[in-house]
Short mmCIF file of C-alpha atoms and ligand atoms in Angstrom, two decimals:
data_model
loop_
_atom_site.label_atom_id
_atom_site.label_comp_id
_atom_site.label_asym_id
_atom_site.label_seq_id
_atom_site.Cartn_x
_atom_site.Cartn_y
_atom_site.Cartn_z
CA UNK S 182 19.51 14.41 -21.12
CA UNK S 183 18.27 12.38 -18.32
CA UNK S 184 16.84 13.98 -15.26
CA UNK S 185 16.17 11.82 -12.28
CA UNK S 186 13.94 12.91 -9.53
CA UNK S 187 13.18 10.19 -6.99
CA UNK S 188 10.64 11.64 -4.72
CA UNK S 189 9.15 10.01 -1.72
CA UNK S 190 5.90 11.60 -0.65
CA UNK S 191 6.00 10.12 2.78
CA UNK S 192 2.43 10.68 3.70
CA UNK S 193 -0.11 10.17 0.95
CA UNK S 194 -2.82 10.55 3.53
CA UNK S 195 -2.24 13.38 5.89
CA UNK S 196 -3.43 13.14 9.38
CA UNK S 197 -5.60 15.86 10.74
CA UNK S 198 -5.70 15.39 14.44
CA UNK S 199 -7.81 17.83 16.35
CA UNK S 200 -6.60 18.36 19.88
CA UNK S 201 -9.78 19.62 21.42
CA UNK S 202 -10.42 17.49 24.44
CA UNK S 203 -10.92 18.72 27.94
CA UNK S 204 -9.86 16.00 30.39
CA UNK S 205 -6.55 15.15 28.75
CA UNK S 206 -5.56 11.47 28.78
CA UNK S 207 -1.90 10.54 28.55
CA UNK S 208 -0.68 11.26 25.00
CA UNK S 209 2.31 9.80 23.19
CA UNK S 210 3.66 10.40 19.71
CA UNK S 211 6.61 9.09 17.76
CA UNK S 212 8.09 9.36 14.29
CA UNK S 213 10.60 6.92 12.75
CA UNK S 214 11.93 5.90 9.37
CA UNK S 215 11.38 2.23 8.60
CA UNK S 216 10.05 0.13 5.76
CA UNK S 217 11.39 2.80 3.38
CA UNK S 218 9.04 5.46 4.62
CA UNK S 219 8.32 7.92 7.39
CA UNK S 220 6.09 6.44 10.03
CA UNK S 221 4.17 8.52 12.58
CA UNK S 222 2.24 7.07 15.50
CA UNK S 223 0.10 8.72 18.08
CA UNK S 224 -1.58 6.93 20.99
CA UNK S 225 -3.59 7.91 24.04
CA UNK S 226 -4.18 6.44 27.47
CA UNK S 227 -2.24 4.84 30.22
CA UNK S 228 0.98 3.20 28.98
CA UNK S 229 0.74 4.91 25.60
CA UNK S 230 4.51 5.82 25.42
CA UNK S 231 5.65 2.23 26.30
CA UNK S 232 3.22 0.81 23.77
CA UNK S 233 4.58 3.10 21.01
CA UNK S 234 8.21 2.27 21.98
CA UNK S 235 7.30 -1.44 21.47
CA UNK S 236 5.57 -0.56 18.20
CA UNK S 237 8.72 1.15 16.96
CA UNK S 238 10.85 -1.92 17.89
CA UNK S 239 8.39 -4.17 16.13
CA UNK S 240 8.56 -2.01 12.94
CA UNK S 241 12.34 -2.23 12.84
CA UNK S 242 12.21 -5.96 13.18
CA UNK S 243 9.48 -6.36 10.54
CA UNK S 244 11.67 -4.24 8.22
CA UNK S 245 14.53 -6.62 8.81
CA UNK S 246 12.34 -9.63 8.13
CA UNK S 247 10.41 -8.43 5.09
CA UNK S 248 12.67 -6.17 3.11
CA UNK S 249 13.39 -7.29 -0.45
CA UNK S 250 16.74 -5.39 -0.39
CA UNK S 251 18.24 -6.33 3.04
CA UNK S 252 20.59 -9.26 2.55
CA UNK S 253 19.53 -11.17 5.62
CA UNK S 254 15.74 -10.79 5.36
CA UNK S 255 13.53 -13.82 4.87
CA UNK S 256 12.42 -12.39 1.49
CA UNK S 257 16.05 -12.23 0.29
CA UNK S 258 16.54 -15.81 1.42
CA UNK S 259 13.52 -16.93 -0.58
CA UNK S 260 14.83 -14.97 -3.57
CA UNK S 261 18.43 -16.30 -3.33
CA UNK S 262 17.15 -19.86 -3.02
CA UNK S 263 14.78 -19.72 -6.04
CA UNK S 264 14.28 -23.36 -7.10
CA UNK S 265 14.38 -24.78 -3.59
CA UNK S 266 12.07 -24.68 -0.61
CA UNK S 267 12.95 -22.22 2.20
CA UNK S 268 11.34 -22.34 5.62
CA UNK S 269 10.07 -18.93 6.74
CA UNK S 270 8.07 -17.35 9.55
CA UNK S 271 4.30 -17.47 9.82
CA UNK S 272 4.33 -13.70 9.21
CA UNK S 273 5.74 -14.17 5.69
CA UNK S 274 3.36 -17.05 4.93
CA UNK S 275 0.34 -15.01 5.98
CA UNK S 276 1.35 -12.14 3.75
CA UNK S 277 2.09 -14.46 0.81
CA UNK S 278 -1.25 -16.25 1.15
CA UNK S 279 -3.15 -12.91 1.26
CA UNK S 280 -1.11 -11.65 -1.71
CA UNK S 281 -1.82 -14.80 -3.71
CA UNK S 282 -5.58 -14.43 -3.09
CA UNK S 283 -5.52 -10.88 -4.39
CA UNK S 284 -3.39 -11.99 -7.33
CA UNK S 285 -5.90 -14.63 -8.32
CA UNK S 286 -8.87 -12.35 -7.88
CA UNK S 287 -7.22 -9.56 -9.84
CA UNK S 288 -6.08 -11.93 -12.61
CA UNK S 289 -2.46 -11.08 -11.92
CA UNK S 290 -2.74 -7.25 -11.80
CA UNK S 291 -1.28 -7.71 -8.34
CA UNK S 292 1.74 -9.92 -8.33
CA UNK S 293 4.44 -10.19 -5.61
CA UNK S 294 6.76 -11.75 -8.14
CA UNK S 295 7.25 -8.38 -9.94
CA UNK S 296 10.68 -7.96 -8.12
CA UNK S 297 12.72 -8.73 -11.34
CA UNK S 298 10.97 -5.74 -12.96
CA UNK S 299 11.28 -3.56 -9.85
CA UNK S 300 15.10 -4.15 -9.85
CA UNK S 301 15.38 -3.59 -13.56
CA UNK S 302 13.72 -0.18 -13.30
CA UNK S 303 15.86 0.56 -10.28
CA UNK S 304 13.00 1.65 -8.04
CA UNK S 305 14.33 2.14 -4.53
CA UNK S 306 17.86 2.77 -5.74
CA UNK S 307 19.87 5.96 -6.44
CA UNK S 308 19.60 5.44 -10.17
CA UNK S 309 16.10 4.52 -11.43
CA UNK S 310 15.95 4.45 -15.26
CA UNK S 311 13.93 3.14 -18.19
CA UNK S 312 15.18 -0.37 -19.16
CA UNK S 313 15.35 -1.49 -22.78
CA UNK S 314 12.37 -3.45 -24.26
CA UNK S 315 14.44 -6.65 -24.60
CA UNK S 316 15.43 -6.75 -20.92
CA UNK S 317 11.81 -6.07 -19.90
CA UNK S 318 10.71 -8.93 -22.11
CA UNK S 319 13.31 -11.19 -20.50
CA UNK S 320 12.30 -10.25 -16.95
CA UNK S 321 8.60 -10.78 -17.72
CA UNK S 322 9.36 -14.53 -18.17
CA UNK S 323 10.01 -14.71 -14.45
CA UNK S 324 6.88 -12.82 -13.29
CA UNK S 325 4.13 -15.22 -12.51
CA UNK S 326 2.59 -15.63 -9.04
CA UNK S 327 1.21 -19.01 -10.04
CA UNK S 328 4.75 -20.46 -9.80
CA UNK S 329 5.05 -19.60 -6.16
CA UNK S 330 4.57 -22.79 -4.07
CA UNK S 331 3.67 -22.79 -0.40
CA UNK S 332 3.87 -25.96 1.59
CA UNK S 333 3.24 -25.58 5.34
CA UNK S 334 5.82 -22.99 6.42
CA UNK S 335 8.00 -23.40 3.36
CA UNK S 336 8.11 -21.41 0.10
CA UNK S 337 9.53 -22.16 -3.29
CA UNK S 338 9.96 -19.91 -6.29
CA UNK S 339 10.80 -21.37 -9.65
CA UNK S 340 14.31 -20.52 -10.87
CA UNK S 341 14.94 -16.94 -11.89
CA UNK S 342 12.02 -15.61 -9.93
CA UNK S 343 12.10 -13.05 -7.04
CA UNK S 344 9.39 -11.51 -4.85
CA UNK S 345 8.72 -8.28 -3.03
CA UNK S 346 6.12 -7.59 -0.31
CA UNK S 347 6.42 -3.85 -1.09
CA UNK S 348 2.77 -3.51 -1.86
CA UNK S 349 1.42 -5.38 1.27
CA UNK S 350 3.99 -5.22 4.05
CA UNK S 351 3.16 -1.80 5.40
CA UNK S 352 -0.52 -2.77 5.65
CA UNK S 353 0.45 -5.97 7.37
CA UNK S 354 2.56 -4.00 9.87
CA UNK S 355 -0.29 -1.55 10.54
CA UNK S 356 -2.69 -4.43 11.17
CA UNK S 357 -0.22 -6.16 13.49
CA UNK S 358 0.53 -3.00 15.43
CA UNK S 359 -3.14 -2.18 15.89
CA UNK S 360 -3.67 -5.65 17.40
CA UNK S 361 -0.66 -5.25 19.63
CA UNK S 362 -1.70 -1.79 20.87
CA UNK S 363 -5.22 -3.02 21.63
CA UNK S 364 -3.78 -5.96 23.58
CA UNK S 365 -1.93 -3.45 25.70
CA UNK S 366 -5.13 -1.66 26.50
CA UNK S 367 -4.75 1.25 24.06
CA UNK S 368 -8.15 2.05 22.67
CA UNK S 369 -7.33 5.31 20.90
CA UNK S 370 -4.40 5.57 18.42
CA UNK S 371 -3.59 6.53 14.85
CA UNK S 372 -0.76 5.16 12.81
CA UNK S 373 0.49 6.46 9.48
CA UNK S 374 2.96 4.43 7.42
CA UNK S 375 3.52 6.34 4.24
CA UNK S 376 0.18 6.05 2.37
CA UNK S 377 -1.17 3.57 4.99
CA UNK S 378 -3.28 4.98 7.80
CA UNK S 379 -4.67 2.71 10.55
CA UNK S 380 -7.14 4.18 12.96
CA UNK S 381 -7.45 2.38 16.26
CA UNK S 382 -10.67 3.17 18.07
CA UNK S 383 -11.77 6.84 17.91
CA UNK S 384 -10.14 10.06 19.13
CA UNK S 385 -9.88 10.37 22.89
CA UNK S 386 -12.97 12.68 22.88
CA UNK S 387 -15.00 9.98 21.19
CA UNK S 388 -15.21 11.59 17.83
CA UNK S 389 -13.86 9.91 14.71
CA UNK S 390 -10.33 10.27 13.35
CA UNK S 391 -10.09 12.60 10.40
CA UNK S 392 -7.87 11.52 7.56
CA UNK S 393 -7.22 13.68 4.50
CA UNK S 394 -6.94 12.31 1.03
CA UNK S 395 -4.01 13.85 -0.80
CA UNK S 396 -4.87 15.45 -4.13
CA UNK S 397 -2.92 13.44 -6.81
CA UNK S 398 -2.79 16.40 -9.16
CA UNK S 399 -1.62 18.73 -6.45
CA UNK S 400 0.01 16.61 -3.72
CA UNK S 401 0.36 19.63 -1.36
CA UNK S 402 -3.46 19.90 -1.27
CA UNK S 403 -6.22 17.64 -0.22
CA UNK S 404 -9.03 16.18 -2.32
CA UNK S 405 -11.17 14.83 0.39
CA UNK S 406 -11.65 13.88 4.06
CA UNK S 407 -12.50 10.56 5.64
CA UNK S 408 -13.96 10.23 9.12
CA UNK S 409 -12.97 6.83 10.49
CA UNK S 410 -12.84 4.68 13.58
CA UNK S 411 -11.22 1.28 13.83
CA UNK S 412 -10.50 1.30 10.15
CA UNK S 413 -7.62 1.33 7.68
CA UNK S 414 -7.33 3.78 4.78
CA UNK S 415 -4.65 3.04 2.21
CA UNK S 416 -3.74 5.05 -0.88
CA UNK S 417 -1.70 3.98 -3.89
CA UNK S 418 -0.79 6.74 -6.27
CA UNK S 419 1.53 7.24 -9.22
CA UNK S 420 2.66 10.59 -7.67
CA UNK S 421 4.22 8.99 -4.59
CA UNK S 422 7.39 7.45 -5.90
CA UNK S 423 8.54 8.20 -9.42
CA UNK S 424 11.43 9.42 -11.56
CA UNK S 425 11.55 11.53 -14.68
CA UNK S 426 13.47 10.69 -17.81
CA UNK S 427 13.41 12.64 -21.07
CA UNK S 428 10.46 14.67 -19.86
CA UNK S 429 8.36 11.61 -19.00
CA UNK S 430 7.28 10.49 -15.50
CA UNK S 431 7.67 6.82 -14.56
CA UNK S 432 6.04 5.73 -11.34
CA UNK S 433 6.65 2.61 -9.20
CA UNK S 434 3.46 0.64 -9.58
CA UNK S 435 4.09 -1.79 -12.40
CA UNK S 436 1.73 -3.68 -14.62
CA UNK S 437 2.91 -7.26 -14.47
CA UNK S 438 1.45 -7.91 -17.95
CA UNK S 439 3.48 -5.23 -19.73
CA UNK S 440 6.50 -4.73 -17.46
CA UNK S 441 5.89 -0.86 -17.57
CA UNK S 442 4.41 1.44 -14.96
CA UNK S 443 0.70 0.90 -14.93
CA UNK S 444 -1.12 3.37 -17.17
CA UNK S 445 -4.71 2.31 -16.35
CA UNK S 446 -6.16 5.75 -16.25
CA UNK S 447 -6.34 5.85 -12.44
CA UNK S 448 -4.04 8.22 -10.64
CA UNK S 449 -5.05 7.49 -7.07
CA UNK S 450 -6.85 4.57 -5.34
CA UNK S 451 -7.83 4.60 -1.70
CA UNK S 452 -9.22 1.53 -0.04
CA UNK S 453 -11.06 1.76 3.24
CA UNK S 454 -11.49 -1.50 5.26
CA UNK S 455 -10.93 -2.91 8.67
CA UNK S 456 -7.95 -5.02 7.68
CA UNK S 457 -4.89 -2.89 6.85
CA UNK S 458 -3.12 -5.72 5.01
CA UNK S 459 -6.09 -6.29 2.65
CA UNK S 460 -6.44 -2.60 2.12
CA UNK S 461 -2.76 -2.29 1.10
CA UNK S 462 -2.85 -5.17 -1.39
CA UNK S 463 -6.18 -3.92 -2.85
CA UNK S 464 -5.03 -0.34 -3.35
CA UNK S 465 -2.19 -1.58 -5.58
CA UNK S 466 -4.35 -4.17 -7.31
CA UNK S 467 -7.14 -1.80 -8.17
CA UNK S 468 -4.66 0.88 -9.24
CA UNK S 469 -3.33 -1.53 -11.90
CA UNK S 470 -6.79 -2.89 -12.85
CA UNK S 471 -8.13 0.53 -13.86
CA UNK S 472 -11.60 1.96 -13.39
CA UNK S 473 -13.95 -0.66 -14.94
CA UNK S 474 -12.19 -3.74 -13.52
CA UNK S 475 -11.71 -2.08 -10.15
CA UNK S 476 -15.40 -1.37 -9.85
CA UNK S 477 -16.18 -4.91 -10.93
CA UNK S 478 -13.79 -6.19 -8.24
CA UNK S 479 -15.65 -4.17 -5.64
CA UNK S 480 -18.97 -5.45 -6.82
CA UNK S 481 -17.86 -9.07 -7.02
CA UNK S 482 -15.92 -9.40 -3.76
CA UNK S 483 -16.94 -6.42 -1.54
CA UNK S 484 -15.63 -6.19 2.06
CA UNK S 485 -14.11 -2.76 1.42
CA UNK S 486 -14.90 0.70 0.13
CA UNK S 487 -12.93 2.78 -2.33
CA UNK S 488 -12.20 6.25 -3.76
CA UNK S 489 -10.86 6.03 -7.35
CA UNK S 490 -9.46 9.22 -8.93
CA UNK S 491 -9.18 9.19 -12.73
CA UNK S 492 -6.66 10.97 -14.93
CA UNK S 493 -9.56 12.69 -16.69
CA UNK S 494 -10.76 14.37 -13.49
CA UNK S 495 -13.42 12.09 -11.99
CA UNK S 496 -13.66 10.90 -8.42
CA UNK S 497 -15.52 7.58 -8.05
CA UNK S 498 -16.76 6.90 -4.50
CA UNK S 499 -18.34 3.56 -3.59
CA UNK S 500 -21.68 3.96 -1.95
CA UNK S 501 -20.62 2.65 1.47
CA UNK S 502 -18.59 5.83 1.99
CA UNK S 503 -21.53 8.24 1.60
CA UNK S 504 -21.46 9.10 5.36
CA UNK S 505 -17.71 8.89 6.09
CA UNK S 506 -16.15 10.66 3.09
CA UNK S 507 -16.60 14.13 1.77
CA UNK S 508 -14.89 15.76 -1.16
CA UNK S 509 -12.69 18.84 -0.64
CA UNK S 510 -12.50 21.43 -3.39
CA UNK S 511 -13.78 21.01 -6.92
CA UNK S 512 -10.82 19.51 -8.80
CA UNK S 513 -12.74 16.38 -9.56
CA UNK S 514 -16.34 15.63 -10.47
CA UNK S 515 -17.72 13.24 -7.90
CA UNK S 516 -19.73 10.13 -8.88
CA UNK S 517 -21.11 7.56 -6.43
CA UNK S 518 -20.71 3.93 -7.54
CA UNK S 519 -23.59 1.60 -6.63
CA UNK S 520 -23.51 -2.10 -6.05
CA UNK S 521 -26.20 -2.84 -8.52
CA UNK S 522 -24.67 -1.38 -11.70
CA UNK S 523 -24.26 2.06 -13.28
P1 ADP E 682 3.56 2.24 -1.54
O1 ADP E 682 4.37 1.07 -1.08
O2 ADP E 682 4.27 3.35 -2.13
O3 ADP E 682 2.56 2.65 -0.54
P2 ADP E 682 2.02 0.28 -3.01
O4 ADP E 682 1.42 -0.32 -1.84
O5 ADP E 682 1.12 0.45 -4.17
O6 ADP E 682 2.67 1.64 -2.75
O7 ADP E 682 3.20 -0.71 -3.41
C1 ADP E 682 4.12 -0.45 -4.45
C2 ADP E 682 5.33 -1.32 -4.33
O8 ADP E 682 4.86 -2.67 -4.56
C3 ADP E 682 6.34 -1.08 -5.39
O9 ADP E 682 7.37 -0.24 -4.86
C4 ADP E 682 6.89 -2.43 -5.78
O10 ADP E 682 7.87 -2.84 -4.81
C5 ADP E 682 5.66 -3.34 -5.58
N1 ADP E 682 4.88 -3.48 -6.73
C6 ADP E 682 4.84 -2.69 -7.90
N2 ADP E 682 3.93 -3.09 -8.73
C7 ADP E 682 3.28 -4.16 -8.16
C8 ADP E 682 2.20 -5.07 -8.60
N3 ADP E 682 1.57 -4.91 -9.75
N4 ADP E 682 1.83 -6.06 -7.72
C9 ADP E 682 2.48 -6.17 -6.54
N5 ADP E 682 3.49 -5.40 -6.06
C10 ADP E 682 3.85 -4.39 -6.90
MG1 MG E 683 -0.34 -1.48 -1.61
#
């Protein structure tokens, strides 16, 4: 018997916003559904409400542009025209270039051309299911980021290929919105797009934003707390979107080498860095890479910090987070990871 549970944990990172400030600045908050997730935004200061209204409009239009399932999106156009060049907006080119860099650095653990596999598994549909090994084998022939060509503002996939920006688009949106809000003079805001949190400035009272890390083994609880200002924190976890078939759980982050949900031994990866788009791509990439290669990636390239939670109950925290992250509870044994080796 097949039992399907398709569960969307909208917020992998819960926002803890303390409202203890005396001289209260104008406060605005909004919550919408876009990019296949619940998005909440809070902003402070003059013009905060108008700025969030614009942010919401921008999110709906990014959704129309970037969705892999909306017929008229630029991504659908690229996919439908596989084999030919398609001219697209700068926004798509910027994300593809960032995605390709993470693909190269991760040796293909991150790959925007996983869409044939995503469709086969039915993630994002009413009826996700485990495909047969032959069809997975067939789809894998079309998964290879090296066959994506970019020339100026045009993109060409080789025939049979299709792409999804699912692992990077929310981060891109968060980064864009934070720039837009700052350009409108907003210096204190917090955005939460599913598992992507973007902190703009600090809280109105000057203290840092507090962002909770969801416990992957008990998603109603928290495993830690970040204190951040002007920073993105993005989590990828196997507990966020999954279905169950014949008593087994299948989550939505796929290993482009095998065609099956990644079983790297990591159950949650959080990336903290200034750039939300990079953080989003890296959270997915490091999740697929697994503990050893994820740590190696951090040591080789840097520019971000990470919290990796392993299936066997360890929480690996990169040393740059010593002051801004603390563990909550004792579900995991905490180990700091150093730049210089173990
Ligand atoms: P979420 O979108 O739930 O926050 P991620 O950022 O990790 O989680 O992105 C997962 C989405 O990215 C999947 O739903 C799928 O569309 C796509 N995806 C799955 N596996 C990969 C992969 N190995 N590389 C790039 N994109 C992937
Ligand atoms: Mg991601």
